[in-house]
Short mmCIF file of C-alpha atoms in Angstrom, two decimals:
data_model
loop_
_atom_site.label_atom_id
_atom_site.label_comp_id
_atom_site.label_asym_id
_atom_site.label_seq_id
_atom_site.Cartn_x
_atom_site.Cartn_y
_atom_site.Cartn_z
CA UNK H 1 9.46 -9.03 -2.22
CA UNK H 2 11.08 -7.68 -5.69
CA UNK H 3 11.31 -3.98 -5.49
CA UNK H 4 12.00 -3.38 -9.25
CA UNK H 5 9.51 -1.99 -11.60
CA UNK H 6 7.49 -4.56 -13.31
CA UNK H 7 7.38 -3.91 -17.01
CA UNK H 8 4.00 -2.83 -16.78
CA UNK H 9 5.66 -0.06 -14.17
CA UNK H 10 7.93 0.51 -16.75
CA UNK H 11 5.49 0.94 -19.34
CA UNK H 12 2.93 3.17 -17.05
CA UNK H 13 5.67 5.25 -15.63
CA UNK H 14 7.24 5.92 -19.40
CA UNK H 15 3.40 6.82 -20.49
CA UNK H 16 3.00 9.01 -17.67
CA UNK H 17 6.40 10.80 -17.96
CA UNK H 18 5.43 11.49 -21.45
CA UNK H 19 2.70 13.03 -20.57
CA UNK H 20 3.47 14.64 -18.29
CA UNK H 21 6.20 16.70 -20.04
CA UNK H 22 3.54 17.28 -22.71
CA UNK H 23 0.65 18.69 -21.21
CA UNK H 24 1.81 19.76 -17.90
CA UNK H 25 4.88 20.89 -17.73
CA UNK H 26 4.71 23.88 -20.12
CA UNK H 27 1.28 25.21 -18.84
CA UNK H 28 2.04 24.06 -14.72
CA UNK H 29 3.46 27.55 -13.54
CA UNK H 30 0.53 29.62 -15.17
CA UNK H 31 -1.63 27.28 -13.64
CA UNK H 32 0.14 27.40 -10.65
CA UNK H 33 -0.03 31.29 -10.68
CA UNK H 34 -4.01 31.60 -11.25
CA UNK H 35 -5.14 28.73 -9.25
CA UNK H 36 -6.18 27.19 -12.66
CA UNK H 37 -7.59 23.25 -11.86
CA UNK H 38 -7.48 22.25 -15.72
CA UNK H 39 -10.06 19.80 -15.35
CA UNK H 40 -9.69 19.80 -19.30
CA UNK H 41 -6.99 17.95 -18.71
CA UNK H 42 -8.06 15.23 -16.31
CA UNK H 43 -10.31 14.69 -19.41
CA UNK H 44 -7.47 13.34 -20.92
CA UNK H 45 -6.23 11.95 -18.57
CA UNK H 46 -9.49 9.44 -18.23
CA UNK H 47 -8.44 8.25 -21.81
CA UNK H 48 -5.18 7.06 -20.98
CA UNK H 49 -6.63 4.81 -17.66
CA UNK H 50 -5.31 7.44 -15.42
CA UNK H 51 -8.37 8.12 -13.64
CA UNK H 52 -9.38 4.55 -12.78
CA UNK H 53 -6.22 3.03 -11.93
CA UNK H 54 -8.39 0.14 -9.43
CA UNK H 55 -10.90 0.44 -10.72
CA UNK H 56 -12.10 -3.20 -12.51
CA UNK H 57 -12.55 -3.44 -16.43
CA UNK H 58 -16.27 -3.96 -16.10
CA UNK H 59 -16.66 -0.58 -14.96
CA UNK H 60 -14.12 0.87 -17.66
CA UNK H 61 -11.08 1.26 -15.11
CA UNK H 62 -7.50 0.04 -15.69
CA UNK H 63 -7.80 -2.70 -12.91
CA UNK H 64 -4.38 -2.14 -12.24
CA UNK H 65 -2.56 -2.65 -8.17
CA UNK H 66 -1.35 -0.84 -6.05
CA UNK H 67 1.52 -0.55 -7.28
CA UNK H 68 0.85 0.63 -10.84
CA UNK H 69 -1.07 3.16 -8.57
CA UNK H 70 2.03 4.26 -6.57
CA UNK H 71 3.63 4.53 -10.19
CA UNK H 72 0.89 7.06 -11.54
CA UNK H 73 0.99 9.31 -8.90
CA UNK H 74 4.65 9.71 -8.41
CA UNK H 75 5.44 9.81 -11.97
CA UNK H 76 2.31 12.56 -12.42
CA UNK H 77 3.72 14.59 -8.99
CA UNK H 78 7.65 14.55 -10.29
CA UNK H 79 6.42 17.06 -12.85
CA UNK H 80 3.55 18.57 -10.94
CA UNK H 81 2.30 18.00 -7.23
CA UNK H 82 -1.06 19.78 -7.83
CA UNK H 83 -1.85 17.67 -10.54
CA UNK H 84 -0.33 14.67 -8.88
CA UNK H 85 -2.96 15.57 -5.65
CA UNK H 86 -5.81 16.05 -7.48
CA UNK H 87 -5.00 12.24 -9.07
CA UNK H 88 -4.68 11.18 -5.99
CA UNK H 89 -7.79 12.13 -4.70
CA UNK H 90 -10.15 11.31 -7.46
CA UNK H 91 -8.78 7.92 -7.44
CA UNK H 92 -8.60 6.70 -3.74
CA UNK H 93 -11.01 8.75 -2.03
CA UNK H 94 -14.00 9.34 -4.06
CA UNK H 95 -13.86 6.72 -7.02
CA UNK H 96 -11.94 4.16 -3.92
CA UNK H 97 -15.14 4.68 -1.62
CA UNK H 98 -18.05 3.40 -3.97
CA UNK H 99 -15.81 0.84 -5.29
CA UNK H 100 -14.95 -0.84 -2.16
CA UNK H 101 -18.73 0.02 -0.62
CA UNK H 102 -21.01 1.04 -3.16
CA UNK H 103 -23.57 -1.37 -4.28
CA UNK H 104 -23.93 -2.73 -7.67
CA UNK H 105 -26.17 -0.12 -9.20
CA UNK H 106 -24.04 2.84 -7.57
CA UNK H 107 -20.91 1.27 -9.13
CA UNK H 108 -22.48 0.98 -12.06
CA UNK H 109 -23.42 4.45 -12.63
CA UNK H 110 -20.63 6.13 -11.22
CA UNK H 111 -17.70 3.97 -11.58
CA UNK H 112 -17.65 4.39 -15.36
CA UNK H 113 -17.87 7.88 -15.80
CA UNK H 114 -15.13 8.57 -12.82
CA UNK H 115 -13.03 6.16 -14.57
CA UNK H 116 -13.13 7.82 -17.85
CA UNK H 117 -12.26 11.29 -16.72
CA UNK H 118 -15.73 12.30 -17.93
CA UNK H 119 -16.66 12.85 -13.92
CA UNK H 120 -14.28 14.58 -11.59
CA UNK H 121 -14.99 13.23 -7.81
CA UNK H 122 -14.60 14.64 -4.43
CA UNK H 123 -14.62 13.35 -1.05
CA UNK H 124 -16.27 15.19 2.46
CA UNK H 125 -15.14 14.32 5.47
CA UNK H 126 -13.54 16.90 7.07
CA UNK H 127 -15.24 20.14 8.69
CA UNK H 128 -14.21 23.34 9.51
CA UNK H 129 -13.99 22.60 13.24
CA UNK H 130 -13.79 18.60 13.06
CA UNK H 131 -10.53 18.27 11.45
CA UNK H 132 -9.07 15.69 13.29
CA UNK H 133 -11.62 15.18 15.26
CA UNK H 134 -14.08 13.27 12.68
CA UNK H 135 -16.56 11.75 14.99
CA UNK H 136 -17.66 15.23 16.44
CA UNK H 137 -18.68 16.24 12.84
CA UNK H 138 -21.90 18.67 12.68
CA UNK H 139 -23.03 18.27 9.19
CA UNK H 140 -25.85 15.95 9.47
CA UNK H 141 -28.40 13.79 7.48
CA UNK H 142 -32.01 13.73 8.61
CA UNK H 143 -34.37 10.97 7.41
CA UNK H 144 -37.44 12.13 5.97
CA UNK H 145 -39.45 9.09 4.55
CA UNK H 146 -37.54 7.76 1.94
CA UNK H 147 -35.32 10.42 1.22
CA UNK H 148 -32.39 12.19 3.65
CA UNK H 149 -32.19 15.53 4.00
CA UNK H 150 -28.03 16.90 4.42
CA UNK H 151 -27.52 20.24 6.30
CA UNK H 152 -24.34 21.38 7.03
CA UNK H 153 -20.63 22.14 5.39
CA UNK H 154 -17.33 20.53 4.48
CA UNK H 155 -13.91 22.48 4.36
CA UNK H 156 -10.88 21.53 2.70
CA UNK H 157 -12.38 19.34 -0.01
CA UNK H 158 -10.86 18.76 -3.03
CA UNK H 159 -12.71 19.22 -6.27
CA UNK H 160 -15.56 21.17 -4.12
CA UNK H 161 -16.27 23.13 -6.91
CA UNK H 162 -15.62 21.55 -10.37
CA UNK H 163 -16.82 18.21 -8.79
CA UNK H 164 -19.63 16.54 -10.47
CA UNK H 165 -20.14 14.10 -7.75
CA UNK H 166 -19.26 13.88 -3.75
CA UNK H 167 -19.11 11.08 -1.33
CA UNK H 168 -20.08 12.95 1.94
CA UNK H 169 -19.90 11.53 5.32
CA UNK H 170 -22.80 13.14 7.14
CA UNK H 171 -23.99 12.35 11.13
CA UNK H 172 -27.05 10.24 11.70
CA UNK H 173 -26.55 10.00 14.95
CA UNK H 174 -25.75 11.84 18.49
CA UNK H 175 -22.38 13.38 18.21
CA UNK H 176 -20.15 11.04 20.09
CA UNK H 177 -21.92 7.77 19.99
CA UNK H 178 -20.83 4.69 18.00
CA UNK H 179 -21.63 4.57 14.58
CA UNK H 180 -23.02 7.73 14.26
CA UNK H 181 -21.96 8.85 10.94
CA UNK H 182 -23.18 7.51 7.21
CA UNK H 183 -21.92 8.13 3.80
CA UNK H 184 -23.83 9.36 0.80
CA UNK H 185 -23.18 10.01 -2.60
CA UNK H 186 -24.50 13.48 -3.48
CA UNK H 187 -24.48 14.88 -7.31
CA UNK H 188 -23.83 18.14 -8.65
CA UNK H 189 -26.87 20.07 -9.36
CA UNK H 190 -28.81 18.64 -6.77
CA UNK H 191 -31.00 21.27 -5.09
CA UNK H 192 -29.66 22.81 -1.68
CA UNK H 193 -26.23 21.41 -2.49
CA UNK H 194 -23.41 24.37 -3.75
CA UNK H 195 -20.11 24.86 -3.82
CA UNK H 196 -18.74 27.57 -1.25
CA UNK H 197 -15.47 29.29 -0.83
CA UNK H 198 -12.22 28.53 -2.44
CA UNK H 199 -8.91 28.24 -0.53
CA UNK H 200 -6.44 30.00 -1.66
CA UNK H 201 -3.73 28.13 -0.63
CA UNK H 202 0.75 28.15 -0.54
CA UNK H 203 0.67 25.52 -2.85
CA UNK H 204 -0.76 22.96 -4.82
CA UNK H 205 -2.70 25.88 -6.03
CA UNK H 206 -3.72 24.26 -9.58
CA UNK H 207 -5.50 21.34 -6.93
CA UNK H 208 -8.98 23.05 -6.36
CA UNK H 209 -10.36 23.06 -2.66
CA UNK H 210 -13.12 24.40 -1.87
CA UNK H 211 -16.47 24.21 0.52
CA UNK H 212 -19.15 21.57 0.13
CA UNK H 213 -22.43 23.63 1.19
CA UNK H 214 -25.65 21.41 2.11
CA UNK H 215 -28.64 23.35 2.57
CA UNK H 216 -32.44 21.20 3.21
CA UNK H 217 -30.28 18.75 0.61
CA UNK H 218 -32.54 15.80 -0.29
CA UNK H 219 -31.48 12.71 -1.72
CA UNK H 220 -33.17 9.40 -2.26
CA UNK H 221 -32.31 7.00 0.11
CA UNK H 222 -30.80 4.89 -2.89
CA UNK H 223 -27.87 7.70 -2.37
CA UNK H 224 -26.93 6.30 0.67
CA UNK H 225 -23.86 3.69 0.35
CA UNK H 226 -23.94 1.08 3.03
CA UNK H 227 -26.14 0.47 6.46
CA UNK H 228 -26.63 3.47 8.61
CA UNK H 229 -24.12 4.11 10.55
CA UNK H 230 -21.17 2.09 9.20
CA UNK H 231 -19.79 5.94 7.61
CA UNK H 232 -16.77 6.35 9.77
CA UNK H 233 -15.63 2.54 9.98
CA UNK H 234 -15.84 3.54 5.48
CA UNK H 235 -13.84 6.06 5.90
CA UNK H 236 -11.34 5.01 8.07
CA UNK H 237 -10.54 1.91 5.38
CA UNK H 238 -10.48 4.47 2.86
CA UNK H 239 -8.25 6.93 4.57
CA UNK H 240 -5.60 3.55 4.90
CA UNK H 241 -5.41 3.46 0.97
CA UNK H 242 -5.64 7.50 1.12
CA UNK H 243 -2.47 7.68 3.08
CA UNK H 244 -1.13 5.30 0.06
CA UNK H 245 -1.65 8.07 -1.92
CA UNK H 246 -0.01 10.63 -0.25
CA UNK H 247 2.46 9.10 0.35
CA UNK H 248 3.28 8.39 -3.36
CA UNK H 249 2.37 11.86 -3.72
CA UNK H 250 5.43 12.77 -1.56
CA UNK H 251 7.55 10.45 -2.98
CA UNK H 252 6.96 12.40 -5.96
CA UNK H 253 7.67 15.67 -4.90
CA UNK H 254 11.07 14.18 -3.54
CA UNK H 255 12.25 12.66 -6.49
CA UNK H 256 11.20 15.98 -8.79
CA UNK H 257 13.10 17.99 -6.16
CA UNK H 258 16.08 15.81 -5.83
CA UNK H 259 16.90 15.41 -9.72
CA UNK H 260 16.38 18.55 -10.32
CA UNK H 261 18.86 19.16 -7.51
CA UNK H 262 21.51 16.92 -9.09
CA UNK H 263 21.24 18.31 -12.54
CA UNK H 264 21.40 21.47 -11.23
CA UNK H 265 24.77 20.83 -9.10
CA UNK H 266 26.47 19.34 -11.87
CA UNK H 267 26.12 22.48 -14.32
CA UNK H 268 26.25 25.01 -11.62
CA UNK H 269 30.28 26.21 -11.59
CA UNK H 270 31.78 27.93 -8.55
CA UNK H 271 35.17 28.19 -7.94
CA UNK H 272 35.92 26.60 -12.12
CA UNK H 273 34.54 23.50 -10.56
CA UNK H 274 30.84 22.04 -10.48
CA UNK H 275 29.16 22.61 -7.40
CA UNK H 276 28.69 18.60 -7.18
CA UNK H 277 32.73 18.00 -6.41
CA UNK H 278 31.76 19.96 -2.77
CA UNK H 279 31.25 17.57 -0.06
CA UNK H 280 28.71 20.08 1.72
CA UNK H 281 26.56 19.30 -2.14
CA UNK H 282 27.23 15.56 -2.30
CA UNK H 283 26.80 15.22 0.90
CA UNK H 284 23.45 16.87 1.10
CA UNK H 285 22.07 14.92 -2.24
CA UNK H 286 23.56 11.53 -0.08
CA UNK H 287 21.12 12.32 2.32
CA UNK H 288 18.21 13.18 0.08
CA UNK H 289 19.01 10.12 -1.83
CA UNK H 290 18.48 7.85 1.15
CA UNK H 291 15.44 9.31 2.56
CA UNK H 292 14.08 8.73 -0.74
CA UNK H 293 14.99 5.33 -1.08
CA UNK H 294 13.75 4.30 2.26
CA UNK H 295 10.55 6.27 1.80
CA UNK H 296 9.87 3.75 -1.35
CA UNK H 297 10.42 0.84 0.69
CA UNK H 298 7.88 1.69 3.05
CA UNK H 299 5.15 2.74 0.34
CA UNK H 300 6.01 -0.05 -1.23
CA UNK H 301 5.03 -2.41 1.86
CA UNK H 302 1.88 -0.89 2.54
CA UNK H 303 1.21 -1.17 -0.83
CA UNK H 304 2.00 -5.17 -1.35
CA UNK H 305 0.05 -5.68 1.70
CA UNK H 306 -3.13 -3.78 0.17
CA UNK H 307 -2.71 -6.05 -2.75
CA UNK H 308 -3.34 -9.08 -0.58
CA UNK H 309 -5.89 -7.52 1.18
CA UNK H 310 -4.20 -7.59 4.55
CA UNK H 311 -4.51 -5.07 7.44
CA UNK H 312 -2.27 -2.51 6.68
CA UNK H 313 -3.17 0.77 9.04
CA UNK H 314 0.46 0.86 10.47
CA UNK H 315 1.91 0.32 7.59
CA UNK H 316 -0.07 2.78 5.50
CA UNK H 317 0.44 5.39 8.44
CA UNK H 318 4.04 4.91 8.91
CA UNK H 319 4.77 5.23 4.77
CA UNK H 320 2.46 8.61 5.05
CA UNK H 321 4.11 10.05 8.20
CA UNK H 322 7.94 9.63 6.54
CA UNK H 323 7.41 10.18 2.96
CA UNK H 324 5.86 13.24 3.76
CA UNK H 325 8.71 14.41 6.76
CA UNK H 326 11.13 13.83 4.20
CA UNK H 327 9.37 15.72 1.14
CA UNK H 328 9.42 18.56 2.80
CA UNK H 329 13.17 18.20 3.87
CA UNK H 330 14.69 17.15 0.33
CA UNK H 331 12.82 20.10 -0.75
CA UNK H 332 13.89 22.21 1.52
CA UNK H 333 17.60 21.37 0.64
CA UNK H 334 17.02 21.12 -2.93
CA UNK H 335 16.49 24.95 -2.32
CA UNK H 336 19.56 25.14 -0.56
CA UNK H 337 21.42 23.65 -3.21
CA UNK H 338 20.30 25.75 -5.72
CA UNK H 339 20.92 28.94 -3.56
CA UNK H 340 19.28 32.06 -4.14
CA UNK H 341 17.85 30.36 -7.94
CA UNK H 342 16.04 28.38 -6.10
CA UNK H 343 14.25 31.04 -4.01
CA UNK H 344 12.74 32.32 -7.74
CA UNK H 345 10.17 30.81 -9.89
CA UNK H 346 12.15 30.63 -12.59
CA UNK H 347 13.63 26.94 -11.33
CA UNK H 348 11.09 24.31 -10.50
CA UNK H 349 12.22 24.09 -6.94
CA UNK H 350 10.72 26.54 -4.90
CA UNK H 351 7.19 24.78 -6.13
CA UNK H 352 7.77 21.45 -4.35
CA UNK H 353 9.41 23.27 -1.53
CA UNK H 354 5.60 25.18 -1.25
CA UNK H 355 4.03 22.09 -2.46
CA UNK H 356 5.29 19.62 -0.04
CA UNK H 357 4.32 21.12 3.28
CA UNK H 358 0.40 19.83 2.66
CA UNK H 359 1.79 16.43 2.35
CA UNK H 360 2.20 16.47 6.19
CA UNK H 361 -1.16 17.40 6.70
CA UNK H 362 -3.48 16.31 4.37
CA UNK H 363 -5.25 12.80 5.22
CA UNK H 364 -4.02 13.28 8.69
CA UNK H 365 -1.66 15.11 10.05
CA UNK H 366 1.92 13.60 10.93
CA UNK H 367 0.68 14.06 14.53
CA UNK H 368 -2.61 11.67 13.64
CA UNK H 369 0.14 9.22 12.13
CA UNK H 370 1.67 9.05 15.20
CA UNK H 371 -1.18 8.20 17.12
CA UNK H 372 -2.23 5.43 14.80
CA UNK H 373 0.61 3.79 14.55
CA UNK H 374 1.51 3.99 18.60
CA UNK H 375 -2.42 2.67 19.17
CA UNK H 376 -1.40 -0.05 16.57
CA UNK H 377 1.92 -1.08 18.41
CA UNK H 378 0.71 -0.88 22.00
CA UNK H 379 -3.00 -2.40 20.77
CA UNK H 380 -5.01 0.06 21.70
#
């Protein structure tokens, strides 16, 4: 496999970078500070393709791979990791679960308008006492004649407020039993459904989270996306590209981190000398430099096996659980080399060092990697 950047890599990754250094970079901090998500600006973002990355032409997306993907999200985290996460998660979660199992009318409705940026998406799965434990969920979906009626809440869900549309994985079933859990799409507005408290979080504080509130929510059965039932097997598949995502969201943070680490050691003087001619320094960005590297090469796998639609849950796990060990550790030592600078806002540092520790445990937790990649290798 040829690890260089195609030139449509080039040419996404140059577009992005411009961008990026445009309308994010000068406003990130204040953001940053205020917990502003500047969904203004995903907006914009939807005109340039951003937004719809897989998503086919027919339904106004880029219909790019995986690795174009990979491309967008690094380039878009290097600059900013909130905005980089809240790419992320528009893209593969929300927008990635009605493509890959919404039927043609539901892609036609909502595929365009997530791909243009004109819709923001968000994604429920996780609870506030079903974290990792998914299957024990207690937010539930009743039937009621044609319609389904959704009681219960989400935690930890990106876009909860500012959303305009939610995929939400509600139980249909008894807790505990196979295929128990089914997956709706659920609009803004609709009565009984609200948004409910906002995290406010270490970092990636621009990235809104926020409850998903279902009170006697009723939807028309035409909401629901698949057979009853088939929710969790849905979101598992969706969680393996997810885990893409965050890991290219690490990768990211690493590579902002790192370079701004080297540029940083070069122009620092101590002793009449750049801080770069100390071994301790080189040897530190040495290290960062090969995490980072090897990090790519595993993203990079899962990814080329997602294009050919092979199995990929190992792989996917394996590039999540390391690129996001080693974002938080080339952040951490990007701190270190820029001493007690980097412990202030004024250098872009200390943001990915706050920024990267939700990379090891969003989409599952470096623990849950662990455990899918031993089931994977010892076939469980």
């Amino acid at each position: 496999m040829d690890f260089k950047y195609t030139e449509t890599q080039q040419q996404i990754a140059e577009m992005v970078r411009d961008f990026a250094n445009k309308e994010i970079r000068p406003k990130m901090m204040e953001w940053d500070e205020s917990q502003y998500f500047p969904v203004e600006l995903f907006h914009k973002m939807g005109e340039l393709g951003l937004m719809g990355v897989l998503v086919p032409q027919k339904y106004g997306g880029s219909e790019l791979s995986y690795f174009e993907y990979v491309t967008v999200v690094s380039e878009v985290a290097k600059v900013c990791s909130s905005i980089g996460l809240s790419t992320a998660a528009h893209n593969s979660l929300c927008t990635g679960h009605i493509l890959y199992f919404g039927n043609e009318e539901q892609k036609s409705k909502y595929l365009p308008k997530l791909a243009s940026g004109e819709w923001i998406g968000a994604w429920g799965l996780t609870e506030a006492n079903t974290g990792s434990d998914a299957g024990n969920m207690r937010c539930t979906a009743t039937k009621d004649g044609d319609d389904w009626i959704l009681n219960g809440t989400k935690n930890w869900i990106t876009h909860g407020i500012t959303g305009n549309v939610a995929v939400v994985l509600a139980r249909t079933g008894e807790p505990r039993t196979k295929n128990n859990v089914t997956a709706f799409i659920v609009e803004k507005g609709t009565p009984g459904f609200t948004a409910g408290k906002k995290e406010n979080k270490l970092g990636m504080r621009a990235s809104e989270t926020a409850e998903l509130v279902f009170d006697n929510c009723r939807i028309s059965d035409a909401q629901r996306m698949g057979e009853v039932g088939e929710g969790f097997k849905q979101a598992m598949k969706v969680l393996d590209g997810g885990r893409i995502s965050i890991a290219a969201l690490s990768l990211g943070i690493a590579k902002g981190a790192y370079e701004a680490a080297v540029k940083y050691s070069k122009e620092r003087q101590q002793f009449d000398q750049p801080i770069a001619n100390f071994q301790a320094i080189a040897f530190k960005l040495a290290d960062m430099a090969v995490k980072i590297e090897a990090a790519e090469m595993l993203i990079y796998q899962a990814a080329d096996l997602k294009n050919r639609g092979e199995k990929m849950t190992k792989e996917s796990a394996m590039a999540k659980m390391y690129a996001s060990e080693i974002c938080v550790q080339v952040a951490t030592d990007a701190v270190q080399v820029f001493g007690g600078y980097g412990y202030t806002k004024d250098f872009p540092v200390e943001k990915f060092y706050r920024d990267s520790k939700l990379c090891t445990i969003g989409e599952g937790t470096t623990e849950i990697q662990k455990l899918v990649i031993s089931r994977d290798i010892l076939n469980m």
